[in-house]
């Protein structure tokens, strides 16, 4: 498919999937069904019309307020929709086959949901990461990105290193992070899983330092690691291979 058709198509799919990811973000931590009932305003309970439920556009048309009661709609909704759309477009640009692209979309949608849920609730739901590990491994047989063996080693490496961190640090990082690491390893293989951990530690360290020095967080306050893992995983999926190639060329003379 030519890029001028594929990219707008990816943005459209991404916005629609992003809208579903919003439902997952709200309902999964409460153990509610993802399909029923239809979306409602959390303030007044009014069921949303289809035309008030269009990704990004409805938020803009309503100027961020419920049509019925005027309550403010969270910025998270358009942010997640636009973010997913942008990631889906980047994946379309970076993928070499439709199968690889669909696998990348599954991975990225899961990462967006994990990021928002961890930021809001400080948990990484097993209901995303455990199926994610299975999907990552099974799709390794279909795509060209990683072999099933690289995926399997990736699960062990991504989960294993974070397990070691949990044991050695005595808390500070949770089992949810470990399962997320395993999921990233399943989708990306062990090489890019290692790169993801490297990126996540640098990114997490930089943000923690910035928050501490700005006085927004104190030394004892927990900062969730999941969002850094997720961002690093997305970066590794999109540019990891290119980064590794560049790095090896830089240092192999
Ligand atoms: Zn309302």
PDB file of C-alpha atoms and ligand atoms in Angstrom:
ATOM      1  CA  UNK A   1       0.000   0.000   0.000  1.00  0.00           C
ATOM      2  CA  UNK A   2       1.475   3.423  -0.912  1.00  0.00           C
ATOM      3  CA  UNK A   3       2.407   5.709   1.992  1.00  0.00           C
ATOM      4  CA  UNK A   4      -0.034   8.488   1.031  1.00  0.00           C
ATOM      5  CA  UNK A   5      -2.904   6.020   1.567  1.00  0.00           C
ATOM      6  CA  UNK A   6      -1.374   3.950   4.374  1.00  0.00           C
ATOM      7  CA  UNK A   7      -0.448   6.842   6.716  1.00  0.00           C
ATOM      8  CA  UNK A   8      -3.918   8.531   6.794  1.00  0.00           C
ATOM      9  CA  UNK A   9      -5.456   5.052   7.139  1.00  0.00           C
ATOM     10  CA  UNK A  10      -3.131   4.341  10.100  1.00  0.00           C
ATOM     11  CA  UNK A  11      -4.092   7.666  11.745  1.00  0.00           C
ATOM     12  CA  UNK A  12      -7.785   6.801  11.378  1.00  0.00           C
ATOM     13  CA  UNK A  13      -7.361   3.280  12.791  1.00  0.00           C
ATOM     14  CA  UNK A  14      -5.142   4.669  15.570  1.00  0.00           C
ATOM     15  CA  UNK A  15      -7.747   7.246  16.644  1.00  0.00           C
ATOM     16  CA  UNK A  16     -10.476   4.584  16.738  1.00  0.00           C
ATOM     17  CA  UNK A  17      -8.295   2.095  18.650  1.00  0.00           C
ATOM     18  CA  UNK A  18      -7.200   4.965  20.930  1.00  0.00           C
ATOM     19  CA  UNK A  19     -10.858   5.565  21.734  1.00  0.00           C
ATOM     20  CA  UNK A  20     -11.177   1.890  22.726  1.00  0.00           C
ATOM     21  CA  UNK A  21      -7.938   2.136  24.747  1.00  0.00           C
ATOM     22  CA  UNK A  22      -9.637   4.949  26.718  1.00  0.00           C
ATOM     23  CA  UNK A  23     -12.430   2.527  27.603  1.00  0.00           C
ATOM     24  CA  UNK A  24      -9.807  -0.031  28.710  1.00  0.00           C
ATOM     25  CA  UNK A  25      -8.013   2.617  30.822  1.00  0.00           C
ATOM     26  CA  UNK A  26     -11.222   3.554  32.679  1.00  0.00           C
ATOM     27  CA  UNK A  27     -12.855   0.137  33.030  1.00  0.00           C
ATOM     28  CA  UNK A  28     -10.050  -2.425  33.370  1.00  0.00           C
ATOM     29  CA  UNK A  29      -8.777  -1.240  36.797  1.00  0.00           C
ATOM     30  CA  UNK A  30     -12.411  -1.430  38.046  1.00  0.00           C
ATOM     31  CA  UNK A  31     -12.897  -4.929  36.607  1.00  0.00           C
ATOM     32  CA  UNK A  32     -15.790  -3.695  34.444  1.00  0.00           C
ATOM     33  CA  UNK A  33     -16.832  -5.107  31.067  1.00  0.00           C
ATOM     34  CA  UNK A  34     -15.080  -3.506  28.096  1.00  0.00           C
ATOM     35  CA  UNK A  35     -18.107  -3.802  25.775  1.00  0.00           C
ATOM     36  CA  UNK A  36     -21.183  -3.040  27.898  1.00  0.00           C
ATOM     37  CA  UNK A  37     -22.706  -0.645  28.817  1.00  0.00           C
ATOM     38  CA  UNK A  38     -22.142   2.089  26.171  1.00  0.00           C
ATOM     39  CA  UNK A  39     -19.998   5.097  27.166  1.00  0.00           C
ATOM     40  CA  UNK A  40     -21.534   7.606  29.582  1.00  0.00           C
ATOM     41  CA  UNK A  41     -20.540  10.960  31.017  1.00  0.00           C
ATOM     42  CA  UNK A  42     -18.837  10.106  34.346  1.00  0.00           C
ATOM     43  CA  UNK A  43     -20.367  13.227  35.930  1.00  0.00           C
ATOM     44  CA  UNK A  44     -24.068  13.048  34.971  1.00  0.00           C
ATOM     45  CA  UNK A  45     -24.366   9.489  33.607  1.00  0.00           C
ATOM     46  CA  UNK A  46     -25.899  10.550  30.276  1.00  0.00           C
ATOM     47  CA  UNK A  47     -25.251   7.991  27.553  1.00  0.00           C
ATOM     48  CA  UNK A  48     -23.111   9.520  24.808  1.00  0.00           C
ATOM     49  CA  UNK A  49     -24.590  10.082  21.324  1.00  0.00           C
ATOM     50  CA  UNK A  50     -22.483   8.533  18.578  1.00  0.00           C
ATOM     51  CA  UNK A  51     -21.608  12.031  17.338  1.00  0.00           C
ATOM     52  CA  UNK A  52     -20.284  12.979  20.785  1.00  0.00           C
ATOM     53  CA  UNK A  53     -18.061   9.887  20.814  1.00  0.00           C
ATOM     54  CA  UNK A  54     -15.930  10.546  17.715  1.00  0.00           C
ATOM     55  CA  UNK A  55     -12.219  10.421  18.611  1.00  0.00           C
ATOM     56  CA  UNK A  56     -10.533  13.833  19.093  1.00  0.00           C
ATOM     57  CA  UNK A  57     -13.155  15.694  16.968  1.00  0.00           C
ATOM     58  CA  UNK A  58     -15.983  15.429  19.520  1.00  0.00           C
ATOM     59  CA  UNK A  59     -13.730  16.722  22.302  1.00  0.00           C
ATOM     60  CA  UNK A  60     -12.872  19.753  20.144  1.00  0.00           C
ATOM     61  CA  UNK A  61     -16.499  20.303  19.035  1.00  0.00           C
ATOM     62  CA  UNK A  62     -17.717  20.138  22.650  1.00  0.00           C
ATOM     63  CA  UNK A  63     -14.800  22.320  23.823  1.00  0.00           C
ATOM     64  CA  UNK A  64     -13.936  19.672  26.412  1.00  0.00           C
ATOM     65  CA  UNK A  65     -17.311  19.729  28.199  1.00  0.00           C
ATOM     66  CA  UNK A  66     -20.250  17.287  28.463  1.00  0.00           C
ATOM     67  CA  UNK A  67     -23.166  18.355  26.200  1.00  0.00           C
ATOM     68  CA  UNK A  68     -25.730  17.662  28.963  1.00  0.00           C
ATOM     69  CA  UNK A  69     -24.178  18.819  32.228  1.00  0.00           C
ATOM     70  CA  UNK A  70     -21.180  20.886  31.114  1.00  0.00           C
ATOM     71  CA  UNK A  71     -18.730  18.909  33.290  1.00  0.00           C
ATOM     72  CA  UNK A  72     -15.130  19.034  32.063  1.00  0.00           C
ATOM     73  CA  UNK A  73     -14.024  15.995  30.040  1.00  0.00           C
ATOM     74  CA  UNK A  74     -10.563  14.730  30.978  1.00  0.00           C
ATOM     75  CA  UNK A  75      -7.730  15.751  28.634  1.00  0.00           C
ATOM     76  CA  UNK A  76      -6.665  12.121  28.818  1.00  0.00           C
ATOM     77  CA  UNK A  77      -9.303  11.176  26.212  1.00  0.00           C
ATOM     78  CA  UNK A  78      -8.049  13.279  23.264  1.00  0.00           C
ATOM     79  CA  UNK A  79      -4.408  12.803  24.388  1.00  0.00           C
ATOM     80  CA  UNK A  80      -4.686   9.000  24.273  1.00  0.00           C
ATOM     81  CA  UNK A  81      -6.560   9.127  20.935  1.00  0.00           C
ATOM     82  CA  UNK A  82      -4.082  11.505  19.304  1.00  0.00           C
ATOM     83  CA  UNK A  83      -1.101   9.671  20.831  1.00  0.00           C
ATOM     84  CA  UNK A  84      -2.305   6.281  19.574  1.00  0.00           C
ATOM     85  CA  UNK A  85      -3.003   7.767  16.132  1.00  0.00           C
ATOM     86  CA  UNK A  86       0.532   9.232  15.990  1.00  0.00           C
ATOM     87  CA  UNK A  87       2.132   5.943  17.113  1.00  0.00           C
ATOM     88  CA  UNK A  88       0.080   3.956  14.567  1.00  0.00           C
ATOM     89  CA  UNK A  89       1.230   6.333  11.810  1.00  0.00           C
ATOM     90  CA  UNK A  90       4.883   6.022  12.889  1.00  0.00           C
ATOM     91  CA  UNK A  91       4.546   2.226  12.926  1.00  0.00           C
ATOM     92  CA  UNK A  92       3.051   2.327   9.408  1.00  0.00           C
ATOM     93  CA  UNK A  93       6.019   4.399   8.277  1.00  0.00           C
ATOM     94  CA  UNK A  94       8.552   2.043   9.924  1.00  0.00           C
ATOM     95  CA  UNK A  95       7.004  -1.376   9.125  1.00  0.00           C
ATOM     96  CA  UNK A  96       7.918  -3.399   6.063  1.00  0.00           C
ATOM     97  CA  UNK A  97       4.899  -5.716   5.901  1.00  0.00           C
ATOM     98  CA  UNK A  98       1.229  -5.529   6.811  1.00  0.00           C
ATOM     99  CA  UNK A  99       1.614  -8.447   9.254  1.00  0.00           C
ATOM    100  CA  UNK A 100       4.475  -6.690  11.057  1.00  0.00           C
ATOM    101  CA  UNK A 101       2.390  -3.516  11.126  1.00  0.00           C
ATOM    102  CA  UNK A 102      -0.635  -5.174  12.758  1.00  0.00           C
ATOM    103  CA  UNK A 103       1.676  -6.796  15.350  1.00  0.00           C
ATOM    104  CA  UNK A 104       3.267  -3.390  16.032  1.00  0.00           C
ATOM    105  CA  UNK A 105      -0.184  -1.832  16.475  1.00  0.00           C
ATOM    106  CA  UNK A 106      -1.208  -4.484  19.037  1.00  0.00           C
ATOM    107  CA  UNK A 107       2.014  -3.862  20.968  1.00  0.00           C
ATOM    108  CA  UNK A 108       1.737  -0.052  20.869  1.00  0.00           C
ATOM    109  CA  UNK A 109      -1.954  -0.021  21.891  1.00  0.00           C
ATOM    110  CA  UNK A 110      -1.090  -2.203  24.911  1.00  0.00           C
ATOM    111  CA  UNK A 111       1.760   0.166  25.849  1.00  0.00           C
ATOM    112  CA  UNK A 112      -0.520   3.228  25.697  1.00  0.00           C
ATOM    113  CA  UNK A 113      -3.060   1.525  27.998  1.00  0.00           C
ATOM    114  CA  UNK A 114      -0.334   0.405  30.439  1.00  0.00           C
ATOM    115  CA  UNK A 115       1.173   3.918  30.569  1.00  0.00           C
ATOM    116  CA  UNK A 116      -2.115   5.673  31.346  1.00  0.00           C
ATOM    117  CA  UNK A 117      -3.219   3.057  33.914  1.00  0.00           C
ATOM    118  CA  UNK A 118       0.157   3.023  35.705  1.00  0.00           C
ATOM    119  CA  UNK A 119       0.242   6.855  35.867  1.00  0.00           C
ATOM    120  CA  UNK A 120      -3.279   6.975  37.301  1.00  0.00           C
ATOM    121  CA  UNK A 121      -3.436   3.873  39.527  1.00  0.00           C
ATOM    122  CA  UNK A 122       0.220   2.806  40.033  1.00  0.00           C
ATOM    123  CA  UNK A 123      -0.636  -0.681  38.775  1.00  0.00           C
ATOM    124  CA  UNK A 124       0.160  -2.571  35.585  1.00  0.00           C
ATOM    125  CA  UNK A 125      -2.790  -4.929  34.997  1.00  0.00           C
ATOM    126  CA  UNK A 126      -2.035  -8.617  34.448  1.00  0.00           C
ATOM    127  CA  UNK A 127      -5.046  -8.588  32.127  1.00  0.00           C
ATOM    128  CA  UNK A 128      -2.910  -6.641  29.642  1.00  0.00           C
ATOM    129  CA  UNK A 129       0.596  -8.018  30.208  1.00  0.00           C
ATOM    130  CA  UNK A 130      -0.135 -11.752  30.503  1.00  0.00           C
ATOM    131  CA  UNK A 131      -2.185 -11.979  27.272  1.00  0.00           C
ATOM    132  CA  UNK A 132       0.428  -9.579  25.832  1.00  0.00           C
ATOM    133  CA  UNK A 133       3.242 -12.066  26.515  1.00  0.00           C
ATOM    134  CA  UNK A 134       1.238 -14.817  24.773  1.00  0.00           C
ATOM    135  CA  UNK A 135       0.306 -12.614  21.795  1.00  0.00           C
ATOM    136  CA  UNK A 136       3.906 -11.423  21.413  1.00  0.00           C
ATOM    137  CA  UNK A 137       5.188 -14.995  21.352  1.00  0.00           C
ATOM    138  CA  UNK A 138       2.491 -16.385  19.021  1.00  0.00           C
ATOM    139  CA  UNK A 139       2.829 -13.503  16.535  1.00  0.00           C
ATOM    140  CA  UNK A 140       6.604 -14.075  16.375  1.00  0.00           C
ATOM    141  CA  UNK A 141       5.716 -17.075  14.163  1.00  0.00           C
ATOM    142  CA  UNK A 142       3.801 -14.778  11.767  1.00  0.00           C
ATOM    143  CA  UNK A 143       5.910 -11.612  11.528  1.00  0.00           C
ATOM    144  CA  UNK A 144       9.434 -11.046  10.209  1.00  0.00           C
ATOM    145  CA  UNK A 145      10.642  -8.846  13.087  1.00  0.00           C
ATOM    146  CA  UNK A 146      11.746 -11.579  15.521  1.00  0.00           C
ATOM    147  CA  UNK A 147      12.014 -15.371  15.449  1.00  0.00           C
ATOM    148  CA  UNK A 148      10.077 -17.430  17.998  1.00  0.00           C
ATOM    149  CA  UNK A 149      13.362 -18.252  19.745  1.00  0.00           C
ATOM    150  CA  UNK A 150      14.350 -14.575  20.030  1.00  0.00           C
ATOM    151  CA  UNK A 151      10.867 -13.909  21.404  1.00  0.00           C
ATOM    152  CA  UNK A 152      11.167 -16.731  23.944  1.00  0.00           C
ATOM    153  CA  UNK A 153      14.612 -15.561  25.110  1.00  0.00           C
ATOM    154  CA  UNK A 154      13.176 -12.026  25.144  1.00  0.00           C
ATOM    155  CA  UNK A 155      10.488 -13.087  27.632  1.00  0.00           C
ATOM    156  CA  UNK A 156      13.149 -14.626  29.880  1.00  0.00           C
ATOM    157  CA  UNK A 157      15.547 -11.673  29.564  1.00  0.00           C
ATOM    158  CA  UNK A 158      12.945  -8.878  29.851  1.00  0.00           C
ATOM    159  CA  UNK A 159      11.175 -10.502  32.792  1.00  0.00           C
ATOM    160  CA  UNK A 160      14.324 -11.998  34.351  1.00  0.00           C
ATOM    161  CA  UNK A 161      16.348  -8.815  34.638  1.00  0.00           C
ATOM    162  CA  UNK A 162      13.463  -6.950  36.256  1.00  0.00           C
ATOM    163  CA  UNK A 163      12.866  -9.937  38.563  1.00  0.00           C
ATOM    164  CA  UNK A 164      16.498  -9.672  39.661  1.00  0.00           C
ATOM    165  CA  UNK A 165      16.034  -5.931  40.253  1.00  0.00           C
ATOM    166  CA  UNK A 166      12.961  -6.627  42.415  1.00  0.00           C
ATOM    167  CA  UNK A 167      14.878  -9.217  44.498  1.00  0.00           C
ATOM    168  CA  UNK A 168      18.019  -7.087  44.862  1.00  0.00           C
ATOM    169  CA  UNK A 169      16.261  -3.792  45.574  1.00  0.00           C
ATOM    170  CA  UNK A 170      13.744  -5.282  48.016  1.00  0.00           C
ATOM    171  CA  UNK A 171      10.757  -3.395  46.576  1.00  0.00           C
ATOM    172  CA  UNK A 172      10.746  -0.162  44.645  1.00  0.00           C
ATOM    173  CA  UNK A 173       9.743  -2.076  41.568  1.00  0.00           C
ATOM    174  CA  UNK A 174       6.710  -4.325  41.285  1.00  0.00           C
ATOM    175  CA  UNK A 175       5.781  -7.623  39.693  1.00  0.00           C
ATOM    176  CA  UNK A 176       3.771  -5.624  37.161  1.00  0.00           C
ATOM    177  CA  UNK A 177       6.987  -4.090  35.805  1.00  0.00           C
ATOM    178  CA  UNK A 178       8.496  -7.580  35.494  1.00  0.00           C
ATOM    179  CA  UNK A 179       5.526  -8.874  33.464  1.00  0.00           C
ATOM    180  CA  UNK A 180       5.631  -5.746  31.288  1.00  0.00           C
ATOM    181  CA  UNK A 181       9.341  -6.395  30.687  1.00  0.00           C
ATOM    182  CA  UNK A 182       8.494  -9.958  29.660  1.00  0.00           C
ATOM    183  CA  UNK A 183       5.784  -8.686  27.286  1.00  0.00           C
ATOM    184  CA  UNK A 184       8.213  -6.247  25.665  1.00  0.00           C
ATOM    185  CA  UNK A 185      10.718  -9.096  25.283  1.00  0.00           C
ATOM    186  CA  UNK A 186       8.037 -11.301  23.692  1.00  0.00           C
ATOM    187  CA  UNK A 187       7.253  -8.692  21.021  1.00  0.00           C
ATOM    188  CA  UNK A 188      10.750  -7.290  20.409  1.00  0.00           C
ATOM    189  CA  UNK A 189      13.106 -10.193  21.170  1.00  0.00           C
ATOM    190  CA  UNK A 190      15.949 -10.134  23.670  1.00  0.00           C
ATOM    191  CA  UNK A 191      18.230  -7.631  21.868  1.00  0.00           C
ATOM    192  CA  UNK A 192      15.662  -4.856  21.693  1.00  0.00           C
ATOM    193  CA  UNK A 193      14.367  -5.832  25.174  1.00  0.00           C
ATOM    194  CA  UNK A 194      17.853  -5.065  26.533  1.00  0.00           C
ATOM    195  CA  UNK A 195      17.872  -1.793  24.590  1.00  0.00           C
ATOM    196  CA  UNK A 196      14.431  -0.987  26.053  1.00  0.00           C
ATOM    197  CA  UNK A 197      15.698  -1.514  29.621  1.00  0.00           C
ATOM    198  CA  UNK A 198      18.708   0.690  28.860  1.00  0.00           C
ATOM    199  CA  UNK A 199      16.508   3.482  27.413  1.00  0.00           C
ATOM    200  CA  UNK A 200      14.010   3.153  30.296  1.00  0.00           C
ATOM    201  CA  UNK A 201      16.676   3.506  33.003  1.00  0.00           C
ATOM    202  CA  UNK A 202      18.168   6.596  31.320  1.00  0.00           C
ATOM    203  CA  UNK A 203      14.761   8.177  30.698  1.00  0.00           C
ATOM    204  CA  UNK A 204      13.463   7.288  34.180  1.00  0.00           C
ATOM    205  CA  UNK A 205      16.643   8.603  35.820  1.00  0.00           C
ATOM    206  CA  UNK A 206      16.495  11.871  33.896  1.00  0.00           C
ATOM    207  CA  UNK A 207      12.810  12.454  34.707  1.00  0.00           C
ATOM    208  CA  UNK A 208      13.271  11.481  38.386  1.00  0.00           C
ATOM    209  CA  UNK A 209      16.198  13.884  38.663  1.00  0.00           C
ATOM    210  CA  UNK A 210      14.179  16.680  37.039  1.00  0.00           C
ATOM    211  CA  UNK A 211      11.167  16.058  39.336  1.00  0.00           C
ATOM    212  CA  UNK A 212      13.402  15.940  42.442  1.00  0.00           C
ATOM    213  CA  UNK A 213      15.348  19.082  41.612  1.00  0.00           C
ATOM    214  CA  UNK A 214      12.147  20.953  40.704  1.00  0.00           C
ATOM    215  CA  UNK A 215      10.720  19.928  44.082  1.00  0.00           C
ATOM    216  CA  UNK A 216       7.697  18.238  42.443  1.00  0.00           C
ATOM    217  CA  UNK A 217       8.633  14.910  44.036  1.00  0.00           C
ATOM    218  CA  UNK A 218      10.610  14.123  47.168  1.00  0.00           C
ATOM    219  CA  UNK A 219      13.192  11.370  47.483  1.00  0.00           C
ATOM    220  CA  UNK A 220      10.777   8.981  49.217  1.00  0.00           C
ATOM    221  CA  UNK A 221       7.888   9.470  46.751  1.00  0.00           C
ATOM    222  CA  UNK A 222       7.429   6.493  44.422  1.00  0.00           C
ATOM    223  CA  UNK A 223       7.736   7.202  40.705  1.00  0.00           C
ATOM    224  CA  UNK A 224       6.161   4.426  38.585  1.00  0.00           C
ATOM    225  CA  UNK A 225       8.647   2.746  36.268  1.00  0.00           C
ATOM    226  CA  UNK A 226       6.018   1.271  33.910  1.00  0.00           C
ATOM    227  CA  UNK A 227       5.522   4.404  31.793  1.00  0.00           C
ATOM    228  CA  UNK A 228       9.286   4.638  31.159  1.00  0.00           C
ATOM    229  CA  UNK A 229       9.400   0.970  30.162  1.00  0.00           C
ATOM    230  CA  UNK A 230       6.435   1.536  27.846  1.00  0.00           C
ATOM    231  CA  UNK A 231       7.874   4.653  26.184  1.00  0.00           C
ATOM    232  CA  UNK A 232      11.263   2.955  25.830  1.00  0.00           C
ATOM    233  CA  UNK A 233       9.574  -0.142  24.365  1.00  0.00           C
ATOM    234  CA  UNK A 234       7.757   1.969  21.756  1.00  0.00           C
ATOM    235  CA  UNK A 235      10.983   3.797  20.848  1.00  0.00           C
ATOM    236  CA  UNK A 236      12.848   0.479  20.609  1.00  0.00           C
ATOM    237  CA  UNK A 237      10.164  -0.980  18.338  1.00  0.00           C
ATOM    238  CA  UNK A 238      10.219   2.041  16.013  1.00  0.00           C
ATOM    239  CA  UNK A 239      13.934   2.939  15.943  1.00  0.00           C
ATOM    240  CA  UNK A 240      15.749   0.185  17.881  1.00  0.00           C
ATOM    241  CA  UNK A 241      17.153  -1.650  14.855  1.00  0.00           C
ATOM    242  CA  UNK A 242      18.320   1.633  13.318  1.00  0.00           C
ATOM    243  CA  UNK A 243      19.920   2.634  16.633  1.00  0.00           C
ATOM    244  CA  UNK A 244      21.776  -0.686  17.011  1.00  0.00           C
ATOM    245  CA  UNK A 245      23.058  -0.472  13.410  1.00  0.00           C
ATOM    246  CA  UNK A 246      24.232   3.102  13.946  1.00  0.00           C
ATOM    247  CA  UNK A 247      25.846   2.213  17.304  1.00  0.00           C
ATOM    248  CA  UNK A 248      27.760  -0.783  15.907  1.00  0.00           C
ATOM    249  CA  UNK A 249      28.987   1.285  12.944  1.00  0.00           C
ATOM    250  CA  UNK A 250      30.173   4.047  15.328  1.00  0.00           C
ATOM    251  CA  UNK A 251      32.218   1.721  17.495  1.00  0.00           C
ATOM    252  CA  UNK A 252      33.427  -0.939  15.087  1.00  0.00           C
ATOM    253  CA  UNK A 253      35.696   1.519  13.278  1.00  0.00           C
TER     254      UNK A 253
HETATM  255 ZN1  LIG B   1     -22.431  15.058  31.807  1.00  0.00          ZN
END
